Structure formats: structure tokens, C-alpha cells
mmCIF file of C-alpha atoms and ligand atoms in Angstrom:
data_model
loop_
_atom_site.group_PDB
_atom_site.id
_atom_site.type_symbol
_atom_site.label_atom_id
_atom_site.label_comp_id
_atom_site.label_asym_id
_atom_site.label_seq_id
_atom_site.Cartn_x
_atom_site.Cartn_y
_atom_site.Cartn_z
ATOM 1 C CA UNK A 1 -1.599 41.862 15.748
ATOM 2 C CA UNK A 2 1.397 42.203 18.257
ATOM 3 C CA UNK A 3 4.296 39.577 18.489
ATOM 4 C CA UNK A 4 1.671 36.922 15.708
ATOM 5 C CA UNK A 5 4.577 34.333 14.988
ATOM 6 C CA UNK A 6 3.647 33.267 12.137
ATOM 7 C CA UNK A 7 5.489 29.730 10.414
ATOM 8 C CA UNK A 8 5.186 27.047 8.065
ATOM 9 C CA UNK A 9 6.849 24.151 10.092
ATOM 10 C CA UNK A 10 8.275 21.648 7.400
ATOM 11 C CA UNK A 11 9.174 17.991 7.309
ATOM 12 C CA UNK A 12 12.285 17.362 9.194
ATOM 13 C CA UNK A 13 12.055 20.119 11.447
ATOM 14 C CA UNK A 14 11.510 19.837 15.182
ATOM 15 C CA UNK A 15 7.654 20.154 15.942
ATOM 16 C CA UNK A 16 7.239 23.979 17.530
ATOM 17 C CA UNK A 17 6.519 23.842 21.069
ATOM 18 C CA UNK A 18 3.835 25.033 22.815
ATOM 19 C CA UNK A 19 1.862 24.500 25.822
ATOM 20 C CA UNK A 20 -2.101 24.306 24.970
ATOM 21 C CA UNK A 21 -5.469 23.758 27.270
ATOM 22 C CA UNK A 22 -7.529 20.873 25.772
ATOM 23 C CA UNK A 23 -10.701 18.888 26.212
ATOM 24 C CA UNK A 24 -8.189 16.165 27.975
ATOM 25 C CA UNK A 25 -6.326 19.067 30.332
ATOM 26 C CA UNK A 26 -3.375 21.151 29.897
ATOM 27 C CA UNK A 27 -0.744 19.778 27.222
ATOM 28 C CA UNK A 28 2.929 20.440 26.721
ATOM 29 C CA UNK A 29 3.875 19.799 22.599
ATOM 30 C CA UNK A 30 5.620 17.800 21.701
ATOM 31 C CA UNK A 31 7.519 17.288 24.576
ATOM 32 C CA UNK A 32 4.162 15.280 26.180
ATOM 33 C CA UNK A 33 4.174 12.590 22.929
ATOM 34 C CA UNK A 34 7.870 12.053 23.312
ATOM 35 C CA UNK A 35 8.099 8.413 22.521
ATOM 36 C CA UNK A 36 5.218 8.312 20.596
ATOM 37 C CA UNK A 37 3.777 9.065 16.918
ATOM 38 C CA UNK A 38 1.237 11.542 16.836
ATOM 39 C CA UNK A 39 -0.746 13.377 14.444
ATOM 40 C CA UNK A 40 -1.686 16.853 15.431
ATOM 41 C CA UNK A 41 -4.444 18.414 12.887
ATOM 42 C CA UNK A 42 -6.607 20.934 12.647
ATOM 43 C CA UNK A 43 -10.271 21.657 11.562
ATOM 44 C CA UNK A 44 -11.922 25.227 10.871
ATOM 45 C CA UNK A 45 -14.520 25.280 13.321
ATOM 46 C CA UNK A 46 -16.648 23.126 15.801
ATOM 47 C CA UNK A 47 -20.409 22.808 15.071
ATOM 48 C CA UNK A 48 -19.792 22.310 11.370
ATOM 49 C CA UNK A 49 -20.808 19.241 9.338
ATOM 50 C CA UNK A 50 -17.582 18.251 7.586
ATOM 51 C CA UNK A 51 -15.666 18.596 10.706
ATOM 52 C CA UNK A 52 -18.268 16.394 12.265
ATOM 53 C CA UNK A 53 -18.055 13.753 9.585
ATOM 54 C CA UNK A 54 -14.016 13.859 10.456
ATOM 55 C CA UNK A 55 -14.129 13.640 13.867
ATOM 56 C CA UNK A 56 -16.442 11.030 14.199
ATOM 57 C CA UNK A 57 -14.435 8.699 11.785
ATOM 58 C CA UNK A 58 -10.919 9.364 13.606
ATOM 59 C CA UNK A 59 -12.175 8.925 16.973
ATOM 60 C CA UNK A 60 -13.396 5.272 15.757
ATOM 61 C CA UNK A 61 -9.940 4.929 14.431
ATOM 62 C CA UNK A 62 -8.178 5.470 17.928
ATOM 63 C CA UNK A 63 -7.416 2.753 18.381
ATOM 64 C CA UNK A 64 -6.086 1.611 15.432
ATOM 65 C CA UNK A 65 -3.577 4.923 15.344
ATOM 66 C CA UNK A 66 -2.940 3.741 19.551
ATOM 67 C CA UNK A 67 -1.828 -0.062 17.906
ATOM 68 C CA UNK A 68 0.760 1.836 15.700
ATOM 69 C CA UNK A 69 1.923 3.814 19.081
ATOM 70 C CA UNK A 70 0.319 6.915 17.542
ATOM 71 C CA UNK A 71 -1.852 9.451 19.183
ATOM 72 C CA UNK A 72 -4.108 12.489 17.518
ATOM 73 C CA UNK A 73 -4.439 15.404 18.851
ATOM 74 C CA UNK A 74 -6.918 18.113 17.440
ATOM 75 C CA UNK A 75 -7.399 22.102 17.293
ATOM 76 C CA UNK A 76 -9.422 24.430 15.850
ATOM 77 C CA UNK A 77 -9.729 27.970 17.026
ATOM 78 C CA UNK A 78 -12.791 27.630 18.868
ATOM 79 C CA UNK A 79 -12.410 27.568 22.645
ATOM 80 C CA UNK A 80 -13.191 25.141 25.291
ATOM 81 C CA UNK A 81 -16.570 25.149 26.278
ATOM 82 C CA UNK A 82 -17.193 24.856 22.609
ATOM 83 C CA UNK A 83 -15.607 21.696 22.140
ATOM 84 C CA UNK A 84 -17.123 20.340 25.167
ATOM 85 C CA UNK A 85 -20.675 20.746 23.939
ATOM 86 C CA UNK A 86 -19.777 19.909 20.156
ATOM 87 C CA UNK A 87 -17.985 16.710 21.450
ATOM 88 C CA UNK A 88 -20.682 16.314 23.745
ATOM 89 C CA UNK A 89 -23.614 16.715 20.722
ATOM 90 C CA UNK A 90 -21.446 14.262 18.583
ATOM 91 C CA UNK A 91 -21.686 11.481 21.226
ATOM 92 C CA UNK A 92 -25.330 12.300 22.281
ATOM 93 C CA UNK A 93 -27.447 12.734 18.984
ATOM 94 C CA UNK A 94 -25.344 12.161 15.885
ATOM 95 C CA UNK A 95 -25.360 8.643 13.997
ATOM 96 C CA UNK A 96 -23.570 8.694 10.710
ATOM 97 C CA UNK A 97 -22.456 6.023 8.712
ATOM 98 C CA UNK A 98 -23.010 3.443 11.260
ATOM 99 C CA UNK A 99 -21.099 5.599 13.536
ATOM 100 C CA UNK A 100 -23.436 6.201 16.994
ATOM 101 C CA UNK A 101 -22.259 6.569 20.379
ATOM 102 C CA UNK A 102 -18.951 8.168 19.457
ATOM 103 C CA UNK A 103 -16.591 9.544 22.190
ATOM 104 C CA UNK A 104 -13.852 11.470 21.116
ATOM 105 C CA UNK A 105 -11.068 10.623 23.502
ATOM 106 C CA UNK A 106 -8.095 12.358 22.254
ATOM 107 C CA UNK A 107 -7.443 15.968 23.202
ATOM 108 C CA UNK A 108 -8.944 18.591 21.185
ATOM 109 C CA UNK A 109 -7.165 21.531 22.097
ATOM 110 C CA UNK A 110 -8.845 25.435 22.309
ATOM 111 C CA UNK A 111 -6.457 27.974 20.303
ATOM 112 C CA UNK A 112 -9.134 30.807 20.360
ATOM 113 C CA UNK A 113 -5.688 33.583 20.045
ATOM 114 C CA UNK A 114 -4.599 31.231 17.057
ATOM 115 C CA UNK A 115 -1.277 31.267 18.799
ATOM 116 C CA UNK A 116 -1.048 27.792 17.929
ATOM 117 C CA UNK A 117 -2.520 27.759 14.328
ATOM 118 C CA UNK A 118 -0.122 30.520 13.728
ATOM 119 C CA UNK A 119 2.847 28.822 15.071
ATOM 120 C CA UNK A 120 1.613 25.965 12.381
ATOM 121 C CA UNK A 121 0.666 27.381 9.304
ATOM 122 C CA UNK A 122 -2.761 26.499 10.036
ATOM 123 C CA UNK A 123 -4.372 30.120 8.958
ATOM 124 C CA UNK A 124 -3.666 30.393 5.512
ATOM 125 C CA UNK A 125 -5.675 33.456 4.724
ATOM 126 C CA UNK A 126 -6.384 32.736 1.476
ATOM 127 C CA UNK A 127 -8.382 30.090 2.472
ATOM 128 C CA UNK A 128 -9.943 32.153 5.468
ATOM 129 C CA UNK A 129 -8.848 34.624 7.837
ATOM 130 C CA UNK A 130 -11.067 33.153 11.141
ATOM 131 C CA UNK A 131 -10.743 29.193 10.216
ATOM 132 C CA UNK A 132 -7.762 27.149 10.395
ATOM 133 C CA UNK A 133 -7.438 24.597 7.213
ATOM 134 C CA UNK A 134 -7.922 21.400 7.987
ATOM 135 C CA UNK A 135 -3.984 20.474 8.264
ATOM 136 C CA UNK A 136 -2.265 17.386 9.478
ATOM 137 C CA UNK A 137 1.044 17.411 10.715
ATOM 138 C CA UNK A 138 2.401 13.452 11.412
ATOM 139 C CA UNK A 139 5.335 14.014 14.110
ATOM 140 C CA UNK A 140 7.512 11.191 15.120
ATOM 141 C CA UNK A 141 8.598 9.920 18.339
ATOM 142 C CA UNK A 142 11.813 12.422 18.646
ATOM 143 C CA UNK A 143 9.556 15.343 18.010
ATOM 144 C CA UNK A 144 10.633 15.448 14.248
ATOM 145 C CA UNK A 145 7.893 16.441 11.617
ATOM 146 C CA UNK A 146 7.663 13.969 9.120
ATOM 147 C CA UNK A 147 4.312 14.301 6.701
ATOM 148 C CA UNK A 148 2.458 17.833 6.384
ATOM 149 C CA UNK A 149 -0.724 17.755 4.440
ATOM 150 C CA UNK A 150 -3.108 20.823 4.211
ATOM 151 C CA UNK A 151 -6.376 20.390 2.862
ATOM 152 C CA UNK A 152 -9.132 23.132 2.154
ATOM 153 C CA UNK A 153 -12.343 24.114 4.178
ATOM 154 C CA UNK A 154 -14.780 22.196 1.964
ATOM 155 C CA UNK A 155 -12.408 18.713 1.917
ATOM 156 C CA UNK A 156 -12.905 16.511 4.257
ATOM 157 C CA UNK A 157 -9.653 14.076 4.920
ATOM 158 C CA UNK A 158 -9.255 10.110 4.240
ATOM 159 C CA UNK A 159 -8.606 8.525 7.704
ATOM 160 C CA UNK A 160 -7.211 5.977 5.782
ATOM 161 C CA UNK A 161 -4.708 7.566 3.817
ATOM 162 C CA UNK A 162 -3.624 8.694 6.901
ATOM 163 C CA UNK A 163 -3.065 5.566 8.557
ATOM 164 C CA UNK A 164 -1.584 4.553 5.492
ATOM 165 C CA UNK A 165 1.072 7.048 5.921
ATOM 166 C CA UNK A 166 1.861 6.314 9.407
ATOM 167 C CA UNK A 167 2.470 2.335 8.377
ATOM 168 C CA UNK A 168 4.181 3.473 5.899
ATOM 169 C CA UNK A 169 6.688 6.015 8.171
ATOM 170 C CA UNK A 170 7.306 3.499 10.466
ATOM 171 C CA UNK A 171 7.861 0.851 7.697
ATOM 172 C CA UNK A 172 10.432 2.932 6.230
ATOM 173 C CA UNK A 173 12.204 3.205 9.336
ATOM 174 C CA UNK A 174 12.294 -0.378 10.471
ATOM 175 C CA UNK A 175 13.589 -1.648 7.103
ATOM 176 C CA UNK A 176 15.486 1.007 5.747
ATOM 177 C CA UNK A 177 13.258 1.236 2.455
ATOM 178 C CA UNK A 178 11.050 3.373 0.670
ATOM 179 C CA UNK A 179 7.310 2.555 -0.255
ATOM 180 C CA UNK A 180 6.076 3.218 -3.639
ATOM 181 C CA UNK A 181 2.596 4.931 -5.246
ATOM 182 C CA UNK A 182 -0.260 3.492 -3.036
ATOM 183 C CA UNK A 183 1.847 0.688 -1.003
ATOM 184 C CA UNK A 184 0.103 -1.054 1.909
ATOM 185 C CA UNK A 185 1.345 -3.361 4.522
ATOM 186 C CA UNK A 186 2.212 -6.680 2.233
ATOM 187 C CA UNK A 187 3.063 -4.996 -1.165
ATOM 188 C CA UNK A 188 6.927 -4.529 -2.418
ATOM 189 C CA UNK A 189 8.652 -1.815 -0.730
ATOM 190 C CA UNK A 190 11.484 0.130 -2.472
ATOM 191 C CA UNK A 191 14.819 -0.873 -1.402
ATOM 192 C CA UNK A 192 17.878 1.711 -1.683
ATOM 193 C CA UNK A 193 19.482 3.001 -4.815
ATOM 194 C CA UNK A 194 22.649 1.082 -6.130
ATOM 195 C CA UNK A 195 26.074 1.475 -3.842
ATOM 196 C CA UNK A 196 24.147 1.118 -0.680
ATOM 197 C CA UNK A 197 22.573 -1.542 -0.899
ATOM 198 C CA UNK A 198 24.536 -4.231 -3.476
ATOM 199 C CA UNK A 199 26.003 -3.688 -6.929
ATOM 200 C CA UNK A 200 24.217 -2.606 -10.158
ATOM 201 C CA UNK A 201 24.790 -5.918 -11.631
ATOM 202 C CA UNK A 202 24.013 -7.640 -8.432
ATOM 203 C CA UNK A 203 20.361 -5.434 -8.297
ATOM 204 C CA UNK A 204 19.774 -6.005 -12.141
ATOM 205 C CA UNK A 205 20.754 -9.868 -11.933
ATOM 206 C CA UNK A 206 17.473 -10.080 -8.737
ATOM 207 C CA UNK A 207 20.390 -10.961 -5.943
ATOM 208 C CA UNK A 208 19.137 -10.429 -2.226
ATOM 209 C CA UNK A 209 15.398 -11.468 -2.899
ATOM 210 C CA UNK A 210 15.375 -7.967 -5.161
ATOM 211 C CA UNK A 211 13.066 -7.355 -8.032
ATOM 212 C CA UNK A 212 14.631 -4.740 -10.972
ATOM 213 C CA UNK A 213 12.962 -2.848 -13.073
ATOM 214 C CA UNK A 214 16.015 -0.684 -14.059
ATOM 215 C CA UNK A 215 19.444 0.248 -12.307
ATOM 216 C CA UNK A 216 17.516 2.801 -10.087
ATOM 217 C CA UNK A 217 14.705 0.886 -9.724
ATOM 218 C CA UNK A 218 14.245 -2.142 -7.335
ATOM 219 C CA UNK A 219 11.739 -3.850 -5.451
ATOM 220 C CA UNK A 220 11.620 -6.450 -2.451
ATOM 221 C CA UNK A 221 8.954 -8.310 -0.575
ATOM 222 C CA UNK A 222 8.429 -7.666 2.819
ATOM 223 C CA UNK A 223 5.252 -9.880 4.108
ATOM 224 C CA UNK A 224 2.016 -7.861 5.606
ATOM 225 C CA UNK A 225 2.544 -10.004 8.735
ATOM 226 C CA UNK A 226 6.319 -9.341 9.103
ATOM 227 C CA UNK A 227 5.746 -5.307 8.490
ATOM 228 C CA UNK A 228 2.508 -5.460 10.953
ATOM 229 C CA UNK A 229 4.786 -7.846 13.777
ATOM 230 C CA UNK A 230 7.276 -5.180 13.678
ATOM 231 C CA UNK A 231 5.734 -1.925 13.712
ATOM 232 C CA UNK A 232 2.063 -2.814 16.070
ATOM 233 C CA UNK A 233 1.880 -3.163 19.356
ATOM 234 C CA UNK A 234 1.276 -6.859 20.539
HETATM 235 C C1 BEZ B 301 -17.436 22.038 7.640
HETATM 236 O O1 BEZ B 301 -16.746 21.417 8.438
HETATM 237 O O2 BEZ B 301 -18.476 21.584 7.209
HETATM 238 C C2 BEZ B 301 -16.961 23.360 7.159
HETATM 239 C C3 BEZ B 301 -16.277 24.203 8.013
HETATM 240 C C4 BEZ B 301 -15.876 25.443 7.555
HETATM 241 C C5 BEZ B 301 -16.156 25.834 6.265
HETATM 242 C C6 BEZ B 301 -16.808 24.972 5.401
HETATM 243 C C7 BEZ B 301 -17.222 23.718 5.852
#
């Protein structure tokens, strides 16, 4: 265990680089995504059901993420000829929840010296000394980490959730607001506290479209088709 580099990026810092061989070629990260979202995320280990049941749902979600100019790229410690014939088996003989067919498009990159995983706090040895957790790092399109989320070996992630918290990045950004417990495109966001965005009496009296529930505590409407305009690709 010579020179291991071992971190726990965290939101707000610049995504580590690295440069990676993948299913897809050789990668340079993040410098490759600039100008793009991306989620990078790993998975403990190819050939393995829960893994399967992920991959199969994000690759049918491609292009969703691609609408909201974000891009996945995937790693597990397992090395390339691996992934090949795992990908391969996935598109070949699984069918899963009306899933068939599925071609995972997005790179999946081989990390077998968990140089990588390392960099990322992916090995949390706890968990398991050989496997990364299944992590998921959303990283925006200046290379800044935004969202972390680790989850365990046996959990498998919501897709949705994650797309959720893209839209709701991006959302935040575009309109200068915060989104509350379980917003989607179309419900109230959160807009500033008092000072920076009109007076106390102006918030509590509902001035500038705002709903109050308190001083700290306001709400405006932002329409599902004005968020989705702004932040998807035409
Ligand atoms: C799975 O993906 O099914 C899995 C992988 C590693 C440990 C436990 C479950």
C-alpha cells in the first residue's frame, strides 16, 4: 500500500482529477465534462444482481440525464474485459422490468488499483475492503462537486431521486432559490432569506408573487414549464 491517496472529496470542492481507461476509451476527469453536468458513481462489482438492476435503469435514463446536459459516468474496481462481457450479458440475455435490449452507452471506467475509488472515498472499509460503495458524486459544469451520496452494498439507488437532484441543482442556479423537502419541477421553490431579497414586512405582507409562512420562511411559484424551458435542452 505505497503512495494509496486516500480522500473524501466534499461538496464545493473541485472534482479530483484523474485520467481513467473505460468501456468508451481513455478519459481525462473532469477536465473531459467541462461544460457539462455529470454524475460519476460507483458500484461494488460487475456480475452482481443489484448492480445489474442499477445499470440497466440508468442507461434507460440517458437520455433524460443528456436533456439536462448531464452525463454518467461509472466505476467499479473490476477491470475492462469485465465490463465488456457484463455490459455485453446485460444487453444480450437480461430483461427486467420491461427493460430488454439495454445498451449501456456511457463510460464505465476499470479502476482495478482503486486509484480512483481511493481518490473518491469510494472504499469505505467498513463496508468492504475489495468493493467500492455504491457512491454518486453530481459535479457541475466548472468541475465543482455539488451532491455526494454514498449508499451501502445491499441498496440499490433511486434513478429518480437522482434526476430529481440534478433539476433541482440547476433550478437553484437559474433562479437564485432554494427547493424545499421533495420539490419537483412545478412546485414552490424557496426564495432567499429577508435583506436579499425584499423587506421582512414586504415578504410577510406576500409582495413579489411571495408566499410567507414566517420571516425566514417564503415561498414562490415558478411554473414546471418555465423551470423545464430553462434548464433542458430544446
Ligand atoms: C449486488 O450488486 O447485488 C451486490 C454487490 C456486492 C455486494 C452485495 C450485492
Amino acid at each position: 500500500m505505497e503512495n494509496v491517496h486516500v480522500s473524501m472529496p466534499r461538496i464545493g470542492d473541485h472534482a479530483p482529477e484523474f485520467k481513467a481507461v473505460t468501456t468508451q476509451g481513455d478519459i481525462n476527469f473532469p477536465s473531459d465534462y467541462s461544460g457539462s453536468w455529470v454524475i460519476l458513481f460507483s458500484h461494488p462489482a460487475d456480475f452482481t444482481p443489484v448492480c445489474t438492476s442499477e445499470f440497466m435503469t440508468f442507461a434507460s435514463m440517458e437520455d433524460q440525464f443528456a436533456q439536462a446536459n448531464c452525463k454518467l459516468v461509472g466505476l467499479s474496481v473490476d477491470g475492462l474485459y469485465s465490463h465488456i462481457a457484463w455490459l455485453r450479458t446485460i444487453k444480450e440475455k437480461i430483461e427486467y422490468k420491461g427493460m430488454k435490449d439495454v445498451e449501456v452507452k456511457f463510460p464505465l471506467i476499470e479502476d482495478i488499483t482503486m486509484e480512483v475509488a481511493n481518490k473518491y472515498g469510494m472504499m469505505q472499509p467498513g463496508e468492504s475492503s475489495t468493493k467500492a460503495v455504491r457512491a454518486v458524486f453530481v459535479i457541475d459544469p466548472k468541475g465543482i462537486i455539488r451532491t455526494v451520496i454514498y449508499y451501502p452494498l445491499s441498496l440499490g439507488r433511486n434513478f429518480d431521486e437522482l434526476y430529481r437532484v440534478v433539476l433541482a441543482l440547476q433550478t437553484a442556479d437559474a433562479f437564485s432559490v432554494a427547493t424545499p423537502a421533495d420539490w419537483r419541477p412545478g412546485d414552490a421553490v424557496i426564495v432567499p432569506p429577508a435583506g436579499s431579497c425584499g423587506t421582512a414586512k414586504d415578504r410577510m405582507e406576500g409582495k413579489d408573487d411571495m408566499k410567507c409562512y414566517d420571516w425566514f420562511f417564503c415561498t414562490k411559484e415558478i411554473s414546471k414549464e418555465k423551470v423545464l424551458s430553462t434548464i433542458l435542452k430544446k
